[in-house]
mmCIF file of C-alpha atoms in Angstrom:
data_model
loop_
_atom_site.group_PDB
_atom_site.id
_atom_site.type_symbol
_atom_site.label_atom_id
_atom_site.label_comp_id
_atom_site.label_asym_id
_atom_site.label_seq_id
_atom_site.Cartn_x
_atom_site.Cartn_y
_atom_site.Cartn_z
ATOM 1 C CA UNK A 287 19.331 52.814 -59.854
ATOM 2 C CA UNK A 288 20.881 53.064 -56.458
ATOM 3 C CA UNK A 289 20.994 55.309 -53.450
ATOM 4 C CA UNK A 290 24.009 56.970 -55.060
ATOM 5 C CA UNK A 291 21.703 58.445 -57.695
ATOM 6 C CA UNK A 292 20.231 60.761 -55.108
ATOM 7 C CA UNK A 293 23.549 62.045 -53.796
ATOM 8 C CA UNK A 294 24.810 65.489 -54.780
ATOM 9 C CA UNK A 295 27.929 65.587 -56.927
ATOM 10 C CA UNK A 296 30.879 67.304 -55.231
ATOM 11 C CA UNK A 297 30.956 71.029 -55.994
ATOM 12 C CA UNK A 298 27.202 71.310 -56.568
ATOM 13 C CA UNK A 299 26.136 71.450 -52.915
ATOM 14 C CA UNK A 300 25.637 75.238 -52.958
ATOM 15 C CA UNK A 301 23.396 75.391 -56.031
ATOM 16 C CA UNK A 302 21.031 72.511 -55.228
ATOM 17 C CA UNK A 303 17.570 73.422 -53.885
ATOM 18 C CA UNK A 304 17.142 73.179 -50.118
ATOM 19 C CA UNK A 305 14.421 70.515 -50.534
ATOM 20 C CA UNK A 306 16.768 68.281 -52.531
ATOM 21 C CA UNK A 307 19.548 68.627 -49.974
ATOM 22 C CA UNK A 308 17.083 67.758 -47.241
ATOM 23 C CA UNK A 309 15.957 64.702 -49.210
ATOM 24 C CA UNK A 310 19.529 63.473 -49.570
ATOM 25 C CA UNK A 311 20.348 64.063 -45.904
ATOM 26 C CA UNK A 312 17.061 63.180 -44.240
ATOM 27 C CA UNK A 313 15.131 61.128 -46.802
ATOM 28 C CA UNK A 314 13.928 57.542 -46.456
ATOM 29 C CA UNK A 315 16.351 55.958 -48.947
ATOM 30 C CA UNK A 316 18.079 52.945 -47.510
ATOM 31 C CA UNK A 317 16.296 53.233 -44.181
ATOM 32 C CA UNK A 318 13.572 51.058 -42.718
ATOM 33 C CA UNK A 319 10.891 53.713 -42.230
ATOM 34 C CA UNK A 320 7.124 53.372 -42.365
ATOM 35 C CA UNK A 321 3.845 55.207 -41.910
ATOM 36 C CA UNK A 322 4.372 55.440 -38.140
ATOM 37 C CA UNK A 323 7.545 57.465 -38.741
ATOM 38 C CA UNK A 324 5.785 60.137 -40.809
ATOM 39 C CA UNK A 325 6.555 63.646 -39.646
ATOM 40 C CA UNK A 326 10.072 62.679 -38.578
ATOM 41 C CA UNK A 327 11.789 62.385 -41.992
ATOM 42 C CA UNK A 328 11.815 64.164 -45.330
ATOM 43 C CA UNK A 329 9.099 62.611 -47.458
ATOM 44 C CA UNK A 330 9.219 61.486 -51.059
ATOM 45 C CA UNK A 331 6.650 64.034 -52.146
ATOM 46 C CA UNK A 332 7.122 67.756 -51.717
ATOM 47 C CA UNK A 333 3.599 69.148 -52.077
ATOM 48 C CA UNK A 334 0.425 67.931 -53.764
ATOM 49 C CA UNK A 335 -1.475 69.954 -56.370
ATOM 50 C CA UNK A 336 -4.888 68.344 -55.740
ATOM 51 C CA UNK A 337 -7.917 69.781 -53.962
ATOM 52 C CA UNK A 338 -7.773 70.597 -50.246
ATOM 53 C CA UNK A 339 -8.635 67.541 -48.180
ATOM 54 C CA UNK A 340 -8.128 65.087 -51.058
ATOM 55 C CA UNK A 341 -8.051 61.573 -49.625
ATOM 56 C CA UNK A 342 -6.282 60.375 -52.762
ATOM 57 C CA UNK A 343 -3.345 62.688 -52.022
ATOM 58 C CA UNK A 344 -3.292 61.358 -48.474
ATOM 59 C CA UNK A 345 -3.380 57.781 -49.762
ATOM 60 C CA UNK A 346 -0.445 58.410 -52.084
ATOM 61 C CA UNK A 347 1.535 59.990 -49.281
ATOM 62 C CA UNK A 348 0.937 56.931 -47.102
ATOM 63 C CA UNK A 349 1.852 54.576 -49.962
ATOM 64 C CA UNK A 350 5.137 56.402 -50.535
ATOM 65 C CA UNK A 351 5.955 56.199 -46.831
ATOM 66 C CA UNK A 352 5.324 52.427 -46.886
ATOM 67 C CA UNK A 353 7.590 51.491 -49.805
ATOM 68 C CA UNK A 354 10.007 48.826 -48.546
ATOM 69 C CA UNK A 355 12.636 49.704 -51.148
ATOM 70 C CA UNK A 356 11.946 53.241 -52.364
ATOM 71 C CA UNK A 357 15.287 53.786 -54.108
ATOM 72 C CA UNK A 358 14.717 50.711 -56.290
ATOM 73 C CA UNK A 359 11.010 51.144 -56.948
ATOM 74 C CA UNK A 360 9.434 52.295 -60.197
ATOM 75 C CA UNK A 361 5.876 53.586 -60.165
ATOM 76 C CA UNK A 362 3.760 53.368 -63.302
ATOM 77 C CA UNK A 363 0.907 55.851 -63.267
ATOM 78 C CA UNK A 364 -1.959 56.572 -65.577
ATOM 79 C CA UNK A 365 -4.202 59.445 -66.535
ATOM 80 C CA UNK A 366 -6.335 60.881 -63.776
ATOM 81 C CA UNK A 367 -6.080 63.017 -60.654
ATOM 82 C CA UNK A 368 -3.257 60.799 -59.397
ATOM 83 C CA UNK A 369 -1.130 61.548 -62.471
ATOM 84 C CA UNK A 370 -0.961 65.196 -61.380
ATOM 85 C CA UNK A 371 0.911 64.101 -58.258
ATOM 86 C CA UNK A 372 3.767 62.218 -59.851
ATOM 87 C CA UNK A 373 5.896 65.138 -61.102
ATOM 88 C CA UNK A 374 6.483 65.986 -57.426
ATOM 89 C CA UNK A 375 7.420 62.459 -56.354
ATOM 90 C CA UNK A 376 11.067 61.541 -55.702
ATOM 91 C CA UNK A 377 10.696 57.953 -56.909
ATOM 92 C CA UNK A 378 11.351 56.786 -60.472
ATOM 93 C CA UNK A 379 8.019 56.985 -62.254
ATOM 94 C CA UNK A 380 6.500 56.584 -65.688
ATOM 95 C CA UNK A 381 3.267 58.032 -67.005
ATOM 96 C CA UNK A 382 1.452 55.682 -69.367
ATOM 97 C CA UNK A 383 -1.489 56.180 -71.693
ATOM 98 C CA UNK A 384 -4.914 55.900 -70.101
ATOM 99 C CA UNK A 385 -5.492 52.267 -69.188
ATOM 100 C CA UNK A 386 -2.143 50.918 -70.422
ATOM 101 C CA UNK A 387 -0.422 51.044 -67.044
ATOM 102 C CA UNK A 388 -0.310 47.296 -66.336
ATOM 103 C CA UNK A 389 0.988 46.502 -69.828
ATOM 104 C CA UNK A 390 3.761 49.103 -69.414
ATOM 105 C CA UNK A 391 4.550 47.781 -65.934
ATOM 106 C CA UNK A 392 4.774 44.222 -67.295
ATOM 107 C CA UNK A 393 7.383 45.171 -69.870
ATOM 108 C CA UNK A 394 9.271 47.211 -67.329
ATOM 109 C CA UNK A 395 9.337 44.452 -64.724
ATOM 110 C CA UNK A 396 10.553 41.894 -67.251
ATOM 111 C CA UNK A 397 13.260 44.261 -68.512
ATOM 112 C CA UNK A 398 14.432 45.022 -64.973
ATOM 113 C CA UNK A 399 14.663 41.308 -64.167
ATOM 114 C CA UNK A 400 16.853 40.762 -67.231
ATOM 115 C CA UNK A 401 19.009 43.824 -66.627
ATOM 116 C CA UNK A 402 19.375 43.447 -62.842
ATOM 117 C CA UNK A 403 18.927 39.710 -62.101
ATOM 118 C CA UNK A 404 20.557 39.962 -58.671
ATOM 119 C CA UNK A 405 18.701 43.030 -57.425
ATOM 120 C CA UNK A 406 15.220 43.548 -56.029
ATOM 121 C CA UNK A 407 13.309 45.974 -58.244
ATOM 122 C CA UNK A 408 9.719 46.663 -57.283
ATOM 123 C CA UNK A 409 7.276 47.768 -59.968
ATOM 124 C CA UNK A 410 4.171 49.413 -58.649
ATOM 125 C CA UNK A 411 1.122 50.507 -60.606
ATOM 126 C CA UNK A 412 -0.789 53.376 -59.028
ATOM 127 C CA UNK A 413 -3.852 54.443 -60.982
ATOM 128 C CA UNK A 414 -7.370 55.673 -60.424
ATOM 129 C CA UNK A 415 -10.605 53.773 -60.806
ATOM 130 C CA UNK A 416 -11.130 54.937 -64.392
ATOM 131 C CA UNK A 417 -7.756 53.619 -65.538
ATOM 132 C CA UNK A 418 -8.058 50.377 -63.575
ATOM 133 C CA UNK A 419 -11.643 49.241 -63.777
ATOM 134 C CA UNK A 420 -13.089 50.960 -66.850
ATOM 135 C CA UNK A 421 -10.622 51.845 -69.570
ATOM 136 C CA UNK A 422 -7.739 49.615 -68.467
ATOM 137 C CA UNK A 423 -9.547 46.539 -67.132
ATOM 138 C CA UNK A 424 -8.417 44.481 -70.116
ATOM 139 C CA UNK A 425 -4.707 45.171 -69.546
ATOM 140 C CA UNK A 426 -5.059 44.926 -65.758
ATOM 141 C CA UNK A 427 -6.740 41.513 -65.857
ATOM 142 C CA UNK A 428 -4.439 40.128 -68.536
ATOM 143 C CA UNK A 429 -1.428 41.003 -66.367
ATOM 144 C CA UNK A 430 -3.016 39.067 -63.503
ATOM 145 C CA UNK A 431 -3.791 36.091 -65.763
ATOM 146 C CA UNK A 432 -0.120 36.032 -66.814
ATOM 147 C CA UNK A 433 0.921 36.145 -63.120
ATOM 148 C CA UNK A 434 3.149 39.173 -63.660
ATOM 149 C CA UNK A 435 5.076 40.077 -60.517
ATOM 150 C CA UNK A 436 3.701 43.587 -60.138
ATOM 151 C CA UNK A 437 1.597 45.340 -57.513
ATOM 152 C CA UNK A 438 -1.504 47.156 -58.718
ATOM 153 C CA UNK A 439 -2.899 49.852 -56.451
ATOM 154 C CA UNK A 440 -6.200 51.466 -57.321
ATOM 155 C CA UNK A 441 -6.993 54.851 -55.813
ATOM 156 C CA UNK A 442 -10.769 54.460 -55.762
ATOM 157 C CA UNK A 443 -12.201 57.978 -55.676
ATOM 158 C CA UNK A 444 -15.484 56.701 -57.138
ATOM 159 C CA UNK A 445 -15.682 59.226 -59.980
ATOM 160 C CA UNK A 446 -13.862 60.653 -63.002
ATOM 161 C CA UNK A 447 -12.910 63.620 -60.880
ATOM 162 C CA UNK A 448 -10.538 65.716 -62.949
ATOM 163 C CA UNK A 449 -12.805 65.775 -66.005
ATOM 164 C CA UNK A 450 -15.776 67.200 -64.166
ATOM 165 C CA UNK A 451 -17.496 64.293 -62.432
ATOM 166 C CA UNK A 452 -18.660 61.546 -64.798
ATOM 167 C CA UNK A 453 -19.698 58.246 -63.211
ATOM 168 C CA UNK A 454 -17.111 55.485 -63.223
ATOM 169 C CA UNK A 455 -17.401 51.748 -62.742
ATOM 170 C CA UNK A 456 -16.564 52.333 -59.086
ATOM 171 C CA UNK A 457 -19.206 55.007 -58.398
ATOM 172 C CA UNK A 458 -21.751 53.648 -55.928
ATOM 173 C CA UNK A 459 -25.246 52.815 -57.144
ATOM 174 C CA UNK A 460 -27.504 55.856 -57.077
ATOM 175 C CA UNK A 461 -24.626 58.347 -56.943
ATOM 176 C CA UNK A 462 -25.643 61.698 -58.421
ATOM 177 C CA UNK A 463 -22.611 63.458 -59.811
ATOM 178 C CA UNK A 464 -21.979 66.679 -61.737
ATOM 179 C CA UNK A 465 -22.140 64.881 -65.076
ATOM 180 C CA UNK A 466 -24.346 61.977 -64.000
ATOM 181 C CA UNK A 467 -27.475 63.864 -62.855
ATOM 182 C CA UNK A 468 -29.865 60.883 -63.055
ATOM 183 C CA UNK A 469 -27.814 58.771 -60.637
ATOM 184 C CA UNK A 470 -25.844 55.644 -61.363
ATOM 185 C CA UNK A 471 -28.014 52.683 -62.333
ATOM 186 C CA UNK A 472 -25.794 49.741 -61.337
ATOM 187 C CA UNK A 473 -23.569 48.879 -58.358
ATOM 188 C CA UNK A 474 -19.793 49.186 -57.951
ATOM 189 C CA UNK A 475 -17.646 46.674 -59.800
ATOM 190 C CA UNK A 476 -16.364 44.063 -57.377
ATOM 191 C CA UNK A 477 -12.757 44.247 -58.506
ATOM 192 C CA UNK A 478 -11.190 42.647 -55.401
ATOM 193 C CA UNK A 479 -13.188 39.500 -56.097
ATOM 194 C CA UNK A 480 -12.244 39.613 -59.782
ATOM 195 C CA UNK A 481 -8.577 40.050 -58.788
ATOM 196 C CA UNK A 482 -8.717 37.016 -56.545
ATOM 197 C CA UNK A 483 -10.314 34.894 -59.263
ATOM 198 C CA UNK A 484 -7.884 36.225 -61.881
ATOM 199 C CA UNK A 485 -4.896 34.913 -59.936
ATOM 200 C CA UNK A 486 -3.708 37.621 -57.558
ATOM 201 C CA UNK A 487 -1.819 36.119 -54.616
ATOM 202 C CA UNK A 488 -2.651 39.056 -52.375
ATOM 203 C CA UNK A 489 -5.765 41.244 -52.514
ATOM 204 C CA UNK A 490 -6.778 43.917 -50.013
ATOM 205 C CA UNK A 491 -9.187 46.812 -49.639
ATOM 206 C CA UNK A 492 -8.256 49.609 -47.274
ATOM 207 C CA UNK A 493 -8.778 53.334 -46.740
ATOM 208 C CA UNK A 494 -6.534 56.212 -45.611
ATOM 209 C CA UNK A 495 -8.723 56.506 -42.503
ATOM 210 C CA UNK A 496 -6.661 53.542 -41.254
ATOM 211 C CA UNK A 497 -3.166 54.853 -42.042
ATOM 212 C CA UNK A 498 -1.017 52.305 -40.200
ATOM 213 C CA UNK A 499 -3.002 49.407 -41.575
ATOM 214 C CA UNK A 500 -2.771 50.914 -45.065
ATOM 215 C CA UNK A 501 1.008 51.005 -44.693
ATOM 216 C CA UNK A 502 1.088 47.359 -43.642
ATOM 217 C CA UNK A 503 -1.170 46.288 -46.515
ATOM 218 C CA UNK A 504 0.897 48.110 -49.157
ATOM 219 C CA UNK A 505 4.129 46.649 -47.781
ATOM 220 C CA UNK A 506 2.708 43.118 -47.795
ATOM 221 C CA UNK A 507 1.383 43.559 -51.331
ATOM 222 C CA UNK A 508 4.796 44.669 -52.608
ATOM 223 C CA UNK A 509 6.606 41.838 -50.818
ATOM 224 C CA UNK A 510 4.206 39.224 -52.239
ATOM 225 C CA UNK A 511 4.663 40.635 -55.758
ATOM 226 C CA UNK A 512 8.427 40.155 -55.467
ATOM 227 C CA UNK A 513 8.291 36.379 -55.321
ATOM 228 C CA UNK A 514 4.832 34.824 -55.311
ATOM 229 C CA UNK A 515 2.492 36.510 -57.761
ATOM 230 C CA UNK A 516 0.569 39.653 -58.648
ATOM 231 C CA UNK A 517 -1.031 41.650 -55.869
ATOM 232 C CA UNK A 518 -3.868 44.134 -55.832
ATOM 233 C CA UNK A 519 -4.740 46.832 -53.284
ATOM 234 C CA UNK A 520 -7.876 48.952 -53.542
ATOM 235 C CA UNK A 521 -7.739 52.162 -51.540
ATOM 236 C CA UNK A 522 -11.092 53.751 -50.824
ATOM 237 C CA UNK A 523 -10.659 57.529 -51.076
ATOM 238 C CA UNK A 524 -13.888 59.155 -52.340
ATOM 239 C CA UNK A 525 -13.591 62.602 -53.920
ATOM 240 C CA UNK A 526 -14.795 65.384 -51.580
ATOM 241 C CA UNK A 527 -15.100 67.900 -54.424
ATOM 242 C CA UNK A 528 -17.456 65.817 -56.551
ATOM 243 C CA UNK A 529 -19.468 64.419 -53.645
ATOM 244 C CA UNK A 530 -19.653 67.977 -52.242
ATOM 245 C CA UNK A 531 -18.353 67.131 -48.774
ATOM 246 C CA UNK A 532 -16.591 69.675 -46.557
ATOM 247 C CA UNK A 533 -12.876 68.917 -46.916
ATOM 248 C CA UNK A 534 -12.419 68.458 -43.158
ATOM 249 C CA UNK A 535 -15.067 65.686 -43.101
ATOM 250 C CA UNK A 536 -13.517 63.326 -45.672
ATOM 251 C CA UNK A 537 -12.080 60.816 -43.229
ATOM 252 C CA UNK A 538 -15.265 60.836 -41.163
ATOM 253 C CA UNK A 539 -17.312 60.192 -44.331
ATOM 254 C CA UNK A 540 -15.060 57.222 -45.126
ATOM 255 C CA UNK A 541 -15.595 55.871 -41.599
ATOM 256 C CA UNK A 542 -19.366 56.372 -41.979
ATOM 257 C CA UNK A 543 -19.340 54.455 -45.256
ATOM 258 C CA UNK A 544 -17.433 51.680 -43.498
ATOM 259 C CA UNK A 545 -20.072 51.557 -40.746
ATOM 260 C CA UNK A 546 -22.854 51.456 -43.336
ATOM 261 C CA UNK A 547 -21.116 48.510 -45.005
ATOM 262 C CA UNK A 548 -20.664 50.315 -48.338
ATOM 263 C CA UNK A 549 -16.915 49.930 -47.944
ATOM 264 C CA UNK A 550 -15.382 46.923 -46.196
ATOM 265 C CA UNK A 551 -11.780 46.394 -45.153
ATOM 266 C CA UNK A 552 -10.839 43.021 -46.582
ATOM 267 C CA UNK A 553 -7.678 41.019 -47.108
ATOM 268 C CA UNK A 554 -7.128 37.845 -49.094
ATOM 269 C CA UNK A 555 -3.768 36.090 -48.912
ATOM 270 C CA UNK A 556 -3.146 32.921 -50.922
ATOM 271 C CA UNK A 557 -1.637 29.995 -48.956
ATOM 272 C CA UNK A 558 1.737 30.401 -50.753
ATOM 273 C CA UNK A 559 1.791 34.133 -50.047
ATOM 274 C CA UNK A 560 0.880 33.521 -46.413
ATOM 275 C CA UNK A 561 3.745 31.062 -45.982
ATOM 276 C CA UNK A 562 6.133 33.488 -47.699
ATOM 277 C CA UNK A 563 5.091 36.432 -45.508
ATOM 278 C CA UNK A 564 5.334 34.300 -42.370
ATOM 279 C CA UNK A 565 8.868 33.317 -43.411
ATOM 280 C CA UNK A 566 9.821 36.989 -43.822
ATOM 281 C CA UNK A 567 8.475 37.772 -40.351
ATOM 282 C CA UNK A 568 10.610 35.000 -38.863
ATOM 283 C CA UNK A 569 13.721 36.325 -40.641
ATOM 284 C CA UNK A 570 12.988 39.885 -39.428
ATOM 285 C CA UNK A 571 12.480 38.712 -35.854
ATOM 286 C CA UNK A 572 15.734 36.775 -35.996
ATOM 287 C CA UNK A 573 17.603 39.826 -37.361
ATOM 288 C CA UNK A 574 16.197 42.019 -34.602
ATOM 289 C CA UNK A 575 17.310 39.569 -31.921
ATOM 290 C CA UNK A 576 20.872 39.445 -33.274
ATOM 291 C CA UNK B 135 -0.555 83.554 -46.217
ATOM 292 C CA UNK B 136 -4.260 82.706 -46.369
ATOM 293 C CA UNK B 137 -4.451 79.879 -43.869
ATOM 294 C CA UNK B 138 -3.635 79.999 -40.182
ATOM 295 C CA UNK B 139 -3.069 76.800 -38.235
ATOM 296 C CA UNK B 140 -2.713 77.166 -34.505
ATOM 297 C CA UNK B 141 -1.238 74.355 -32.409
ATOM 298 C CA UNK B 142 -1.790 74.512 -28.661
ATOM 299 C CA UNK B 143 1.329 72.593 -27.717
ATOM 300 C CA UNK B 144 0.284 72.072 -24.112
ATOM 301 C CA UNK B 145 -2.784 70.131 -25.348
ATOM 302 C CA UNK B 146 -0.839 67.979 -27.850
ATOM 303 C CA UNK B 147 -0.387 64.403 -26.605
ATOM 304 C CA UNK B 148 1.963 63.408 -29.425
ATOM 305 C CA UNK B 149 -0.363 60.804 -30.960
ATOM 306 C CA UNK B 150 0.567 62.009 -34.498
ATOM 307 C CA UNK B 151 -2.945 61.375 -35.834
ATOM 308 C CA UNK B 152 -2.881 64.831 -37.447
ATOM 309 C CA UNK B 153 0.405 64.039 -39.196
ATOM 310 C CA UNK B 154 -1.021 60.774 -40.536
ATOM 311 C CA UNK B 155 -4.219 62.501 -41.710
ATOM 312 C CA UNK B 156 -2.735 65.500 -43.532
ATOM 313 C CA UNK B 157 -2.826 65.011 -47.327
ATOM 314 C CA UNK B 158 0.027 67.495 -47.732
ATOM 315 C CA UNK B 159 3.522 66.399 -46.806
ATOM 316 C CA UNK B 160 5.737 68.851 -44.946
ATOM 317 C CA UNK B 161 2.851 70.752 -43.312
ATOM 318 C CA UNK B 162 2.956 68.950 -39.983
ATOM 319 C CA UNK B 163 6.068 67.535 -38.400
ATOM 320 C CA UNK B 164 6.571 65.800 -35.087
ATOM 321 C CA UNK B 165 9.242 67.250 -32.806
ATOM 322 C CA UNK B 166 10.775 64.271 -31.068
ATOM 323 C CA UNK B 167 12.504 66.333 -28.359
ATOM 324 C CA UNK B 168 9.551 68.525 -27.404
ATOM 325 C CA UNK B 169 6.973 65.740 -28.042
ATOM 326 C CA UNK B 170 4.498 67.886 -29.964
ATOM 327 C CA UNK B 171 3.683 68.733 -33.578
ATOM 328 C CA UNK B 172 4.828 71.862 -35.388
ATOM 329 C CA UNK B 173 3.155 73.367 -38.424
ATOM 330 C CA UNK B 174 4.401 74.919 -41.662
ATOM 331 C CA UNK B 175 1.523 77.202 -42.704
ATOM 332 C CA UNK B 176 3.106 78.061 -46.073
ATOM 333 C CA UNK B 177 2.287 74.593 -47.392
ATOM 334 C CA UNK B 178 -1.171 74.262 -45.833
ATOM 335 C CA UNK B 179 -4.261 74.271 -48.085
ATOM 336 C CA UNK B 180 -6.558 74.644 -45.088
ATOM 337 C CA UNK B 181 -8.651 71.471 -45.465
ATOM 338 C CA UNK B 182 -8.996 71.165 -41.678
ATOM 339 C CA UNK B 183 -8.572 67.371 -41.526
ATOM 340 C CA UNK B 184 -5.920 67.675 -38.814
ATOM 341 C CA UNK B 185 -8.251 69.655 -36.542
ATOM 342 C CA UNK B 186 -11.074 67.135 -37.135
ATOM 343 C CA UNK B 187 -9.028 64.073 -36.205
ATOM 344 C CA UNK B 188 -7.202 65.574 -33.194
ATOM 345 C CA UNK B 189 -8.585 63.860 -30.057
ATOM 346 C CA UNK B 190 -7.331 66.698 -27.819
ATOM 347 C CA UNK B 191 -8.653 69.568 -29.999
ATOM 348 C CA UNK B 192 -5.160 71.019 -30.031
ATOM 349 C CA UNK B 193 -5.341 72.308 -33.613
ATOM 350 C CA UNK B 194 -7.377 75.177 -35.050
ATOM 351 C CA UNK B 195 -7.468 75.952 -38.771
ATOM 352 C CA UNK B 196 -8.814 79.291 -39.969
ATOM 353 C CA UNK B 197 -8.701 81.402 -43.120
ATOM 354 C CA UNK B 198 -9.472 80.318 -46.666
#
């Protein structure tokens, strides 16, 4: 893969869709753009097919804007609302069976390291809470135990949303959902803590209500997974459709949950990862001064 | 077109919070030269998040 892949072959300029031409001319490939630059460049996703006001769609948009190396990134997705987004995304991506995403990403990362030993190839897993904490927890944790150099991002919408609203391991205790009318009997799984114990070098929880911080967290997670060890980011984006919130209130509801302490912004960086990130900052500062 | 998004450009302070809060790409864009946001209503699903987060109340979303 290279930036050349996204260029238009000579003679085909007239027949290519306008969106593609715009992506080639004004896209983020090869540029150092981030969340703060949103609205000024052509994004990697054209339109999302999810519900109006979906915080998960917003989270994915922010993730895509934060990729440090979008032209050499492969995203592994899994079944769920998020999988409906990927056909519109202009980044290499693979859809895996429900729960298998970290096993697929492991194989992919190893193959890319063999095939392109001199190039940086980021492998990113983006999956929902069902694929990460319920059905795929086995594969997710085993990849952390093996210290695979991949970033796992969970879009925590707290419910199996696209199948009608069954409770998931990440639904909060007492949550009454369309297909869980008696309310959930046990609390949310503490996956960030499990990730830390399982060997992740970088673990963070964040929400799209803090877009710039989300961008920073995703970038740090990907950078740590290049050299140090696996990283895990949990993005809190509860489903407005299943929790029956007005779509315009989603971000406010997330902020309210943060105030109530149901969701906490947290970041764990291992000492090795901290030293590595500090080194990168020094290099960047030096480059800027030159 | 089912959704109408009105931007009162004189109220817009260019903070870009609406751009960062819109789940749909390509609906809101920031015009560097004019220092205000512009809207593409054809892509808008009408969730109203942009109007909720705008500190200057420069955006109004109507329709269904």
